[in-house]
CSV table of C-alpha atoms and ligand atoms in Angstrom, one decimal:
chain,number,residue,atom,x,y,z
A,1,UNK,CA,65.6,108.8,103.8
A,2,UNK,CA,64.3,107.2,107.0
A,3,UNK,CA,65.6,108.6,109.9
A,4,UNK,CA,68.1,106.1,111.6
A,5,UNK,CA,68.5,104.4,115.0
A,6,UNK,CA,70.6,106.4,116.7
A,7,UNK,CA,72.5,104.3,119.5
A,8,UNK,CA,74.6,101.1,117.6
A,9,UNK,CA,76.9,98.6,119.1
A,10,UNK,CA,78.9,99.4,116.1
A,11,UNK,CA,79.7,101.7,112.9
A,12,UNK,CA,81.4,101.4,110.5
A,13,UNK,CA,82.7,103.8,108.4
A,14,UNK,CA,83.5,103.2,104.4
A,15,UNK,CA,81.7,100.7,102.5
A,16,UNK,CA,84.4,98.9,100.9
A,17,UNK,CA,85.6,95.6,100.8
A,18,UNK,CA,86.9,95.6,104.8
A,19,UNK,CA,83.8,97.9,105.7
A,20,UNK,CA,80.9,95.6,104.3
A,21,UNK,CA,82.7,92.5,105.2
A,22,UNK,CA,83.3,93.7,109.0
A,23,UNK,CA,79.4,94.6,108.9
A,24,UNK,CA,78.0,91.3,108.0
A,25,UNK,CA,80.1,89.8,110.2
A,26,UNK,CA,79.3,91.8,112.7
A,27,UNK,CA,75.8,92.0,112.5
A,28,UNK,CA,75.9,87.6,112.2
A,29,UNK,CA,76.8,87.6,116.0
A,30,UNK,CA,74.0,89.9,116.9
A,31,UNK,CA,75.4,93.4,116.9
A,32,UNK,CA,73.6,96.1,115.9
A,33,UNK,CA,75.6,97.7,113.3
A,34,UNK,CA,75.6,100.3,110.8
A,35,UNK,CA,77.7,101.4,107.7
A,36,UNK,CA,78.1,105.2,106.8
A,37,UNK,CA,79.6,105.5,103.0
A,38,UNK,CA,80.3,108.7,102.1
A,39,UNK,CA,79.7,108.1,98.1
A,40,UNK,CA,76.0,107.6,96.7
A,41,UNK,CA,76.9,103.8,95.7
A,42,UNK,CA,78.7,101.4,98.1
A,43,UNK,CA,81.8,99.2,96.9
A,44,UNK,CA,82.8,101.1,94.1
A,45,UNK,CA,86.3,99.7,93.7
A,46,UNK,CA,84.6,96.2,94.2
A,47,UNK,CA,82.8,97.0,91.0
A,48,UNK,CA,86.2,97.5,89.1
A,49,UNK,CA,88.5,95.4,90.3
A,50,UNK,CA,90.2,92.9,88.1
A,51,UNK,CA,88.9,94.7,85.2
A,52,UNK,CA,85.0,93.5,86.2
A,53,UNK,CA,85.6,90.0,87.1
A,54,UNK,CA,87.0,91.1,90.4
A,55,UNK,CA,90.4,88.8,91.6
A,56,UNK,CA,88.5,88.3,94.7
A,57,UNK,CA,91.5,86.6,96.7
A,58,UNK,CA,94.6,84.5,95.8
A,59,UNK,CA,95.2,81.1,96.8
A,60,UNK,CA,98.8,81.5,97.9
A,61,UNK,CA,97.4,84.2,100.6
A,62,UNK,CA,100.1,84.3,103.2
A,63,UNK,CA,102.1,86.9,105.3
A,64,UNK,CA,105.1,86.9,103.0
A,65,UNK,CA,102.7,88.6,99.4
A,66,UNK,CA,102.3,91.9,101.9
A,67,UNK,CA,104.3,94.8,102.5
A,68,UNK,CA,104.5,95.9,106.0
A,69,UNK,CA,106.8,97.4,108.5
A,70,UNK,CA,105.7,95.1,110.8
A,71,UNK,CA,105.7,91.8,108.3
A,72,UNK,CA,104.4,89.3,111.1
A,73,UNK,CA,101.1,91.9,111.5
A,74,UNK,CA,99.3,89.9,108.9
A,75,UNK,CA,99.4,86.8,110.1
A,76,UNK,CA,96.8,86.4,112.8
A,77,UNK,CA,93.8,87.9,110.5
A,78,UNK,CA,95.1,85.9,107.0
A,79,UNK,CA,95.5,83.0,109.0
A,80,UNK,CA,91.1,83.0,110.5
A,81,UNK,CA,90.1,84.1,107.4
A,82,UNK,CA,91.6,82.0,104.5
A,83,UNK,CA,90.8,82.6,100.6
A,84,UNK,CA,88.7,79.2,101.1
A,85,UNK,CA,86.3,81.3,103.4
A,86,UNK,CA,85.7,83.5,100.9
A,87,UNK,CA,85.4,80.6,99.0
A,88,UNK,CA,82.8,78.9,100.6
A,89,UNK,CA,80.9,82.6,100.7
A,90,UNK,CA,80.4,82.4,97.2
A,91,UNK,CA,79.7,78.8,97.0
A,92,UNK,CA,76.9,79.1,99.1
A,93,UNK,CA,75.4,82.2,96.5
A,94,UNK,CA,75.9,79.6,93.7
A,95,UNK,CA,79.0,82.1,92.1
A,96,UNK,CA,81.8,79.7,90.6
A,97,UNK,CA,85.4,81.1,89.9
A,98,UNK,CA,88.2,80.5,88.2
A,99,UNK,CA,92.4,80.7,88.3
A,100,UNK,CA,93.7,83.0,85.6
A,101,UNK,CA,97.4,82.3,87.1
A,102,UNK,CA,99.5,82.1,89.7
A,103,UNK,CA,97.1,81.3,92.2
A,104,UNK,CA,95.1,84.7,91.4
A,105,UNK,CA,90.7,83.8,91.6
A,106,UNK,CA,88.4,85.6,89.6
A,107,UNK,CA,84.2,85.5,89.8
A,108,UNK,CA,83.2,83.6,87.0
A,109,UNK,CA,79.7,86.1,87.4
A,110,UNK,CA,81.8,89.2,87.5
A,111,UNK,CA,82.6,92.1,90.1
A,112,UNK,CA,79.2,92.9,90.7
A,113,UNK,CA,77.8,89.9,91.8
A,114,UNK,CA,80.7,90.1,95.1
A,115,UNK,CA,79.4,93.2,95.9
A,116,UNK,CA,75.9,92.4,95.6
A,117,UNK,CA,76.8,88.8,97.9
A,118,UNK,CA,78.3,91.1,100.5
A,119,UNK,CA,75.4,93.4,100.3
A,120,UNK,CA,72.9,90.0,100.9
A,121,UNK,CA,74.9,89.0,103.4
A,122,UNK,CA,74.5,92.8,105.2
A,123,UNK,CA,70.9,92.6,104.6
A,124,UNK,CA,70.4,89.2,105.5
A,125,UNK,CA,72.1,89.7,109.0
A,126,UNK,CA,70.7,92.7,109.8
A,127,UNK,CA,73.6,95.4,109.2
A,128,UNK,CA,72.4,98.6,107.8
A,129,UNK,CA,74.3,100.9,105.2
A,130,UNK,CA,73.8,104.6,104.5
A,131,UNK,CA,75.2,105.9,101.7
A,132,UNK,CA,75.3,109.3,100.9
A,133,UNK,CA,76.7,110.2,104.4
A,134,UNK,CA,79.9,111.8,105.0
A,135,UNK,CA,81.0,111.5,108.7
A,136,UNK,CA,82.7,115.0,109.8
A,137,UNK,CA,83.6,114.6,113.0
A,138,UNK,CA,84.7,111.7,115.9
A,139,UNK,CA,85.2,112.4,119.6
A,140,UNK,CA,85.5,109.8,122.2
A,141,UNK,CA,82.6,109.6,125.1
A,142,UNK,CA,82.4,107.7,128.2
A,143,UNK,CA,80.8,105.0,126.6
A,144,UNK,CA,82.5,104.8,123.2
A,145,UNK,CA,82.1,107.2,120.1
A,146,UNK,CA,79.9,110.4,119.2
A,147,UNK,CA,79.6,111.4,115.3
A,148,UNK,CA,78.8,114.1,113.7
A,149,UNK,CA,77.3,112.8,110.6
A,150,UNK,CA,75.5,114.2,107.6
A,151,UNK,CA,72.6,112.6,109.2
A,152,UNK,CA,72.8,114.0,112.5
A,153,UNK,CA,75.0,113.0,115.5
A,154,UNK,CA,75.3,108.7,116.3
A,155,UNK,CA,76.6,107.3,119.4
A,156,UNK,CA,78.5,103.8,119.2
A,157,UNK,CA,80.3,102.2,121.7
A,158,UNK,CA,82.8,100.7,118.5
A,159,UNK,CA,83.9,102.5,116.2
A,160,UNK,CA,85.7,100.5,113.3
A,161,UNK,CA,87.3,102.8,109.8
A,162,UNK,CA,87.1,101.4,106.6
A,163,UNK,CA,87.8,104.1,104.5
A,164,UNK,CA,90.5,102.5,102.5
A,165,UNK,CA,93.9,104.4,100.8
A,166,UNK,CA,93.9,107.1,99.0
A,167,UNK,CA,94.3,105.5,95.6
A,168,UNK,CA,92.0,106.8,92.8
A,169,UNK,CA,90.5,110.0,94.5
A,170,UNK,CA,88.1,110.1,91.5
A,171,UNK,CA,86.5,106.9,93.2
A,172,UNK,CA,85.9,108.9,96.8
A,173,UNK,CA,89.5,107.8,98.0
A,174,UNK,CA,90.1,110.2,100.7
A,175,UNK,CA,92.7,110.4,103.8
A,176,UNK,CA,90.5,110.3,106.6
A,177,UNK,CA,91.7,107.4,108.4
A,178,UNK,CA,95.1,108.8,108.8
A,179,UNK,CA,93.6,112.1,110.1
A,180,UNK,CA,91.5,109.6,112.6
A,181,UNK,CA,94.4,107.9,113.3
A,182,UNK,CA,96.4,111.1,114.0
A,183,UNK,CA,93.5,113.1,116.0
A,184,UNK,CA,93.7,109.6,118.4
A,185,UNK,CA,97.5,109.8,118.5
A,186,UNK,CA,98.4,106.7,116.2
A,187,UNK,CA,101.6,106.7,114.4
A,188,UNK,CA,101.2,106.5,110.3
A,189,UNK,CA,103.7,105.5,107.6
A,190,UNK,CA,103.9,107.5,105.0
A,191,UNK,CA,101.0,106.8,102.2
A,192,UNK,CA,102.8,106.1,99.3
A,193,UNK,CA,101.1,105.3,95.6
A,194,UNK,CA,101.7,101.3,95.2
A,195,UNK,CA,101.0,98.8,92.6
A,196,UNK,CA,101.4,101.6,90.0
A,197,UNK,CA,103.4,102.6,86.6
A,198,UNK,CA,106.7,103.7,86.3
A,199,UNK,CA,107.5,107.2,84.6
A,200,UNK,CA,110.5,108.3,83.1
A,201,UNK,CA,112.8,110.9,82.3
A,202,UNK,CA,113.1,111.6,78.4
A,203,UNK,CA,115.8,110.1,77.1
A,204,UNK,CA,114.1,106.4,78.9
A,205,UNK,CA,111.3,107.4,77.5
A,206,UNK,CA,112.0,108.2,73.7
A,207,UNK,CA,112.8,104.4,74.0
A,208,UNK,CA,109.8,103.5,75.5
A,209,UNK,CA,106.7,105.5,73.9
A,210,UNK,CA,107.6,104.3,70.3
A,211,UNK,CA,107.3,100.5,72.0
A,212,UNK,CA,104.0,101.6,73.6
A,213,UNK,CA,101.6,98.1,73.8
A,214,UNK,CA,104.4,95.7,73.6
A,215,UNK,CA,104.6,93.1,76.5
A,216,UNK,CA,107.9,91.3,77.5
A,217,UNK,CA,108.3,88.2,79.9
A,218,UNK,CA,110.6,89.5,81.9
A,219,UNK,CA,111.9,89.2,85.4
A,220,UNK,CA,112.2,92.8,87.9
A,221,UNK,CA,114.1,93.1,90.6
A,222,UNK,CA,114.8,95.5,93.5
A,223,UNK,CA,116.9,94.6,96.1
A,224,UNK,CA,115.3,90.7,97.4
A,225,UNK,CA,112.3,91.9,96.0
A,226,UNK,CA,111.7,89.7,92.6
A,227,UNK,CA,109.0,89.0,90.0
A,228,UNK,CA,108.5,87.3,87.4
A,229,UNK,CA,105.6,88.4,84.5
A,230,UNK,CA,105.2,90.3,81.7
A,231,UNK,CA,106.5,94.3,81.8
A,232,UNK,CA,104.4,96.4,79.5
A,233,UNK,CA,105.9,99.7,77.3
A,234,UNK,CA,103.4,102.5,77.3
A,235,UNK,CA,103.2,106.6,76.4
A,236,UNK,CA,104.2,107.5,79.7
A,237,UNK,CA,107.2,104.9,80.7
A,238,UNK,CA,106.6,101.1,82.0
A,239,UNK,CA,104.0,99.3,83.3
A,240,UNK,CA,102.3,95.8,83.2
A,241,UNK,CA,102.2,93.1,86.5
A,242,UNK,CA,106.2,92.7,86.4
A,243,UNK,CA,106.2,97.0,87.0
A,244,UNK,CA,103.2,97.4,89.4
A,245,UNK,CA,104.5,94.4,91.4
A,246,UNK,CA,107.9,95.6,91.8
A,247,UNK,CA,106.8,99.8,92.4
A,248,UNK,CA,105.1,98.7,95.5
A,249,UNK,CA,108.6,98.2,96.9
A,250,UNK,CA,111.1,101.1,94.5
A,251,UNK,CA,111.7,104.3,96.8
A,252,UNK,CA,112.9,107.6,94.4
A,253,UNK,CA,116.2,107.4,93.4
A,254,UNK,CA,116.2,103.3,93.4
A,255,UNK,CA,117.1,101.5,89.9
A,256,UNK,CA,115.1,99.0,89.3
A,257,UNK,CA,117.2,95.5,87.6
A,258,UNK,CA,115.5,93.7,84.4
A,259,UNK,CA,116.0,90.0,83.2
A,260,UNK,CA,115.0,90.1,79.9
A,261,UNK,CA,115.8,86.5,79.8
A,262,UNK,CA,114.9,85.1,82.5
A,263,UNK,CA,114.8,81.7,81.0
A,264,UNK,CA,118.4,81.7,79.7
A,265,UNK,CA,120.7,81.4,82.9
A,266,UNK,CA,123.9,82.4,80.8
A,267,UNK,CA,123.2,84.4,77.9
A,268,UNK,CA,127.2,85.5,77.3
A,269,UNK,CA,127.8,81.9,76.8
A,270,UNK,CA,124.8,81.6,74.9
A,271,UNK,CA,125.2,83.9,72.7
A,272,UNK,CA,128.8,83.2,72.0
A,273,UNK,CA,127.7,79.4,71.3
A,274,UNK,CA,125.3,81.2,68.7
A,275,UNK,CA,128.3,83.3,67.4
A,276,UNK,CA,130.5,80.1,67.3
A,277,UNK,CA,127.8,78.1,65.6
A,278,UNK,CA,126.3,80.9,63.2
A,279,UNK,CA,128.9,83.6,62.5
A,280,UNK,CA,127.1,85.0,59.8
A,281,UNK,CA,123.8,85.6,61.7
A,282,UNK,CA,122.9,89.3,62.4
A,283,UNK,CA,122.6,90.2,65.9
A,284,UNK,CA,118.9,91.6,65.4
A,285,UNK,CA,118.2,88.3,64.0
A,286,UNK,CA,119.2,86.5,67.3
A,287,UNK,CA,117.2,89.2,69.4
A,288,UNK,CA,114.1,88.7,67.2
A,289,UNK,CA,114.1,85.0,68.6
A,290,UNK,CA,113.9,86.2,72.1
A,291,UNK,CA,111.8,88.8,71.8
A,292,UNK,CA,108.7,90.7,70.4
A,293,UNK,CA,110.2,91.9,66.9
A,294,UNK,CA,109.3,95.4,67.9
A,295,UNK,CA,111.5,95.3,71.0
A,296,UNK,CA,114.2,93.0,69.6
A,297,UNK,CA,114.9,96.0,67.3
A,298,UNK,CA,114.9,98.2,70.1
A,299,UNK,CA,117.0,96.1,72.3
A,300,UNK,CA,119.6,96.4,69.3
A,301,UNK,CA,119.4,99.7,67.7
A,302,UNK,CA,118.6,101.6,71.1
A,303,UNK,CA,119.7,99.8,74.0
A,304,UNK,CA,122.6,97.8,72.7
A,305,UNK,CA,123.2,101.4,70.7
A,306,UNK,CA,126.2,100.8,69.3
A,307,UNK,CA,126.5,101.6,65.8
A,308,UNK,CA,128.2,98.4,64.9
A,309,UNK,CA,126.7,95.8,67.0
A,310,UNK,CA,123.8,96.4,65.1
A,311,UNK,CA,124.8,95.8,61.7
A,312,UNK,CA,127.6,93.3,62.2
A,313,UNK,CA,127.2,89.4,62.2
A,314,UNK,CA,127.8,87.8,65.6
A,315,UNK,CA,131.0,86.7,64.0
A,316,UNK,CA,132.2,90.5,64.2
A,317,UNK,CA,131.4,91.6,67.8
A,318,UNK,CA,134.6,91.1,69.9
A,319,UNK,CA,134.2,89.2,73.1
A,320,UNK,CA,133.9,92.7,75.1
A,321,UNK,CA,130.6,93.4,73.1
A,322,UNK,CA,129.1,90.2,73.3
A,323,UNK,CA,129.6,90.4,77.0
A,324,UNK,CA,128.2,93.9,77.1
A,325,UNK,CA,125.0,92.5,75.0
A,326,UNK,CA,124.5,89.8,77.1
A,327,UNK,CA,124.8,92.1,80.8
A,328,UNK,CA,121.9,94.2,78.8
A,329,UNK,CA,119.7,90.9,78.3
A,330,UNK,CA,120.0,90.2,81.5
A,331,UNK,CA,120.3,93.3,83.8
A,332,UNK,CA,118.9,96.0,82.0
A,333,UNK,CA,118.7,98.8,84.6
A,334,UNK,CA,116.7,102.1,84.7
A,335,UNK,CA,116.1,104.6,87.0
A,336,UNK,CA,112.3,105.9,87.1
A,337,UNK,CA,111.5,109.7,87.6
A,338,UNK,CA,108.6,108.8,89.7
A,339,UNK,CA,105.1,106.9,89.4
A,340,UNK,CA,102.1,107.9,87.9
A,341,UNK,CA,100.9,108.7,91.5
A,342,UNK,CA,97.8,108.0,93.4
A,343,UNK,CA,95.5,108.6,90.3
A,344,UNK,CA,96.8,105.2,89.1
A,345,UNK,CA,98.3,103.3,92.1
A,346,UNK,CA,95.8,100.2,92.4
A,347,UNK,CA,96.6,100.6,96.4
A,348,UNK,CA,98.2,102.7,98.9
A,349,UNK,CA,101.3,101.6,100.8
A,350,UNK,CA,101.7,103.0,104.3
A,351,UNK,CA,98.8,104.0,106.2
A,352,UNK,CA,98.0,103.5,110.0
A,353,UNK,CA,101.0,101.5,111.8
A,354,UNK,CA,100.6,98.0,112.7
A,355,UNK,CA,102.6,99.1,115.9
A,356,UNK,CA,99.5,101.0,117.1
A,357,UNK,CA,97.2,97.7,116.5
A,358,UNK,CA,96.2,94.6,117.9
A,359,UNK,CA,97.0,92.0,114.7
A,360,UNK,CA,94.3,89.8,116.5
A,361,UNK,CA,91.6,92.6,116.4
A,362,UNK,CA,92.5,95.6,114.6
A,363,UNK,CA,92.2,97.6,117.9
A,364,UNK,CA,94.1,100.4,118.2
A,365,UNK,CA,96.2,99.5,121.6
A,366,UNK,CA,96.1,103.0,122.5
A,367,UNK,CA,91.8,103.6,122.2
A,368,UNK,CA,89.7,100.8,122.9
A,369,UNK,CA,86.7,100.6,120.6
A,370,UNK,CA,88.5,101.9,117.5
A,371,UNK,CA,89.5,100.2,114.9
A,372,UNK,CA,91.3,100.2,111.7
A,373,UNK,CA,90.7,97.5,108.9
A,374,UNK,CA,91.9,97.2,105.1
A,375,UNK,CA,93.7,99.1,103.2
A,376,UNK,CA,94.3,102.0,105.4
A,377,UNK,CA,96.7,99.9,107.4
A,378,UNK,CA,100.2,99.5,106.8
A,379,UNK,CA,99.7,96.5,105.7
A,380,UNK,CA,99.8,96.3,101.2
A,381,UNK,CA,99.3,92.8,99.5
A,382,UNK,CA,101.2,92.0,96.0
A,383,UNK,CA,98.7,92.4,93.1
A,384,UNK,CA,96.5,89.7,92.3
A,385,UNK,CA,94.0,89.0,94.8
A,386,UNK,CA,95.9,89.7,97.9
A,387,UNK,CA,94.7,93.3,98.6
A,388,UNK,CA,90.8,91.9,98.9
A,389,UNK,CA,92.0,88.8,101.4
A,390,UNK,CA,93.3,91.6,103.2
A,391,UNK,CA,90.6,93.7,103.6
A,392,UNK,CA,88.0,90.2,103.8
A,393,UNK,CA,90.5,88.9,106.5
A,394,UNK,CA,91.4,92.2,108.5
A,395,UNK,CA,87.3,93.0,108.4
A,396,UNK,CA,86.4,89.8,109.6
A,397,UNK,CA,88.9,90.0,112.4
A,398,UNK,CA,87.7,93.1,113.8
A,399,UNK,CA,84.2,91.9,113.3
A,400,UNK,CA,84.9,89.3,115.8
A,401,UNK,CA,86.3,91.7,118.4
A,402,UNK,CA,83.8,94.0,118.4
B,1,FDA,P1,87.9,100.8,99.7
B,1,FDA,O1,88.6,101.9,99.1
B,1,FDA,O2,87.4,99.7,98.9
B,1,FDA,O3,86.6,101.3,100.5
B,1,FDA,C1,86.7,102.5,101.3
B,1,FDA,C2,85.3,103.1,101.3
B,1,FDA,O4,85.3,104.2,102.2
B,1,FDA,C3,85.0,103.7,99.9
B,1,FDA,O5,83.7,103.3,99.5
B,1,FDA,C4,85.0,105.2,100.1
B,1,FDA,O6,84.0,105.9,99.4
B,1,FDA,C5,84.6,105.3,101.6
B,1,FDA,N1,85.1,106.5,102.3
B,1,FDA,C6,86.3,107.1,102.2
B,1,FDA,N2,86.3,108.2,103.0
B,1,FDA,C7,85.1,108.2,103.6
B,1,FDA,C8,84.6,109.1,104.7
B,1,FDA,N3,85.3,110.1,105.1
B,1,FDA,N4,83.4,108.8,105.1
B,1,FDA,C9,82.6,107.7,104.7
B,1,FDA,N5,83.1,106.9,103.7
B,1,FDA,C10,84.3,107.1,103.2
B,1,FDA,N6,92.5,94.1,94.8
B,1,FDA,C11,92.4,92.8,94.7
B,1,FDA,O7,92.7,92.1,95.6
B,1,FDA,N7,92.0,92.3,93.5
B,1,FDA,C12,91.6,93.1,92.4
B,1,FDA,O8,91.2,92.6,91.4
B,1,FDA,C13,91.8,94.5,92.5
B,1,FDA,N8,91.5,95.3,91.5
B,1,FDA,C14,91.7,96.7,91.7
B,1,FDA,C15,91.4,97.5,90.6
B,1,FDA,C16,91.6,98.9,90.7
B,1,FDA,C17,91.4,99.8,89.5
B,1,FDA,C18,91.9,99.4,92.0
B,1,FDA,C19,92.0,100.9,92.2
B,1,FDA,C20,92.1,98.6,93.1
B,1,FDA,C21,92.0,97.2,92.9
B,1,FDA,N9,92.3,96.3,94.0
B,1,FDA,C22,92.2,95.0,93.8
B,1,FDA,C23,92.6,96.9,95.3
B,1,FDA,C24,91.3,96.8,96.2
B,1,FDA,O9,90.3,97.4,95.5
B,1,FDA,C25,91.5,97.5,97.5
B,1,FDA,O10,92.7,97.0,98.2
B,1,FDA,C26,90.3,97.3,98.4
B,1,FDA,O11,89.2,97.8,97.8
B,1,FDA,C27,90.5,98.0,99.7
B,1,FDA,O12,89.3,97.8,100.5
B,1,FDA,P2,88.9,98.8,101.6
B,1,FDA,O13,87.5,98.4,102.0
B,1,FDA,O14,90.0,98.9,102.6
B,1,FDA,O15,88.8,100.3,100.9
């Protein structure tokens, strides 16, 4: 390895999405800047994000998809870096795109061809990237920073921290922005795992794992928080975009409410209609309309769980039953254990408080020249796209500060 420069304008530590971002940025108005990555490859969640076509941002971008205590922090970075920058980034490397829905863009030249843009882009302005290099140690000198690195100490006069959540460790996730953040005095929010599955306690589950692979339409609630997509049944409890959407805002102990239906605004008066109508139809028959056959039998022999319901025609349930059957369909509610924790959480939620930041430059308020960028702030986008406009907007903003 060739030694490096030792004296930079700026590093940057974590090569990421927020860290390479912030460098080419950087480096674009002249600054001499360098990126320490701890791992032997850079942008290794780049790589598998959006199952290798990387949902590089979402076209609905806005303060109101993240999760924040402070949910105004957002706005100033999402609104100077739009998804149409990013946009025009890829244009300009000949990479098209595509919606899958609900505003969410994938590369039509998959996950790897981002990273290698952002990489060109690095190159191209001048920003340098070490990988391989752990950095140990920060303390603050009269002119900025001193490192201790794995290769050797570097001064900078900015200091900017891009080492993401601590989401899938296995990937190099660590926690060493919060311990940054603390050693400077900067208040943190709790990590918590977000955009992750739901597990369950056994009696939930001996429902769920026989269903394991079967998708339902479906609309979640907690609270204000709603979405609507498909909820998927697996081994360990519930997951799927309708589950990881709404974990990002369940707290132990909360019940989280299920439409089933969320087409059919009245399903007691549907249903008795249909029981009107066809009094000899079988309520399994009914569910099997509505529903995957597998979990149309489950809805009846499990969650409806009475022993005649199930084996009655709608003309034999009493008006008390239907009513029952139709609060099921439409506000199913459960109570998960806990989440299948960072090893699976897609992002962390919590990290470095917005109060301790400048939303215009990532600044801590407290520590001039350090900064904070991605997904180690509290700030946590909805799935589908919105994590990576984060990290392209909040990088770019600090970029311009430094
Ligand atoms: P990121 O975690 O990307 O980078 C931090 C870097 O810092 C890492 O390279 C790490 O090795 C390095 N590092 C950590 N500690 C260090 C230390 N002490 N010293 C030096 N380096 C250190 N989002 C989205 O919008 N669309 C999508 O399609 C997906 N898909 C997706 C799939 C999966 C499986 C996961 C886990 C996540 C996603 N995401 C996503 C979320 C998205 O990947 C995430 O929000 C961004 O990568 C965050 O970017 P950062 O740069 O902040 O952190």
């Amino acid at each position: 390895m060739p030694p490096a420069p030792k004296n930079f304008d700026a590093v940057i530590v974590g090569a990421g999405a927020a860290g390479l971002m912030c460098a080419q940025a950087a480096a674009a108005r002249g600054l001499r800047v360098i990126v320490l990555e701890r791992s032997a490859k850079p942008g290794a969640k780049i790589l598998i994000s959006g199952g290798g076509r990387c949902n590089f941002t979402n076209e609905e971008a806005g303060p109101a998809a993240y999760i924040s205590a402070n949910p105004h922090f957002a706005k100033s970075a999402l609104a100077r870096y739009t998804p149409h920058d990013f946009m025009d980034l890829l244009a300009r490397h000949g990479v098209t795109w595509h919606e899958k829905k609900l505003g969410q863009l994938f590369s039509d030249a998959g996950a790897g061809r981002i990273l290698e843009i952002l990489l060109a882009e690095c190159a191209a302005n001048g920003a340098e990237i070490r990988t391989g290099v752990a950095v140990n140690k920060v303390t603050q000198s009269e002119d900025g920073f001193l490192l201790e690195t794995g290769m050797g100490q570097v001064a900078t006069k900015k200091l900017v921290v891009a080492t993401g959540g601590l989401s899938i460790p296995k990937l190099g996730a660590t926690g060493w922005a919060y311990d940054i953040a603390r050693q400077f005095g900067l208040p943190i929010v709790t990590p918590e795992p977000a955009l992750v599955p739901f597990t369950f306690a056994a009696g939930d589950l001996a429902l769920m794992k026989p269903l394991a692979g079967v998708a339902v339409d479906c609309r979640v609630s907690i609270g204000k928080a709603a979405f609507r997509e498909n909820l998927l049944f697996t081994h360990r409890g519930l997951s799927g975009p309708a589950i990881l959407q709404i974990s990002s805002y369940w707290s132990p102990g909360a019940a989280v409410q299920i439409d089933l239906l969320p087409d059919m605004a009245d399903v007691e008066s549907a249903l008795k209609a249909e029981r009107q109508a066809h009094p000899k139809q079988m309520l399994k028959t009914w569910a099997a309309r509505q529903w995957p056959e597998r979990f149309a039998t489950a809805f009846v022999d499990t969650l409806v769980g009475d022993t005649r319901a199930g084996h009655e025609p709608l003309g034999g349930l009493s008006f008390a039953e239907t009513t029952r059957i139709a609060t099921l369909a439409k506000s199913w509610m459960i109570t998960p254990t806990g989440t299948e924790g960072f090893a699976k959480a897609e992002v962390t939620r919590g990290g470095v408080a917005t109060d301790g930041l400048s939303s215009k430059t990532m600044e801590a308020k407290a520590v001039p020249g350090l900064h904070f960028i991605g997904e180690c702030v509290d700030v946590t986008g909805w799935l589908g796209g919105y994590n990576f406009q984060w990290a392209w907007a909040s990088g770019w903003a600090a970029a311009e500060a430094l």
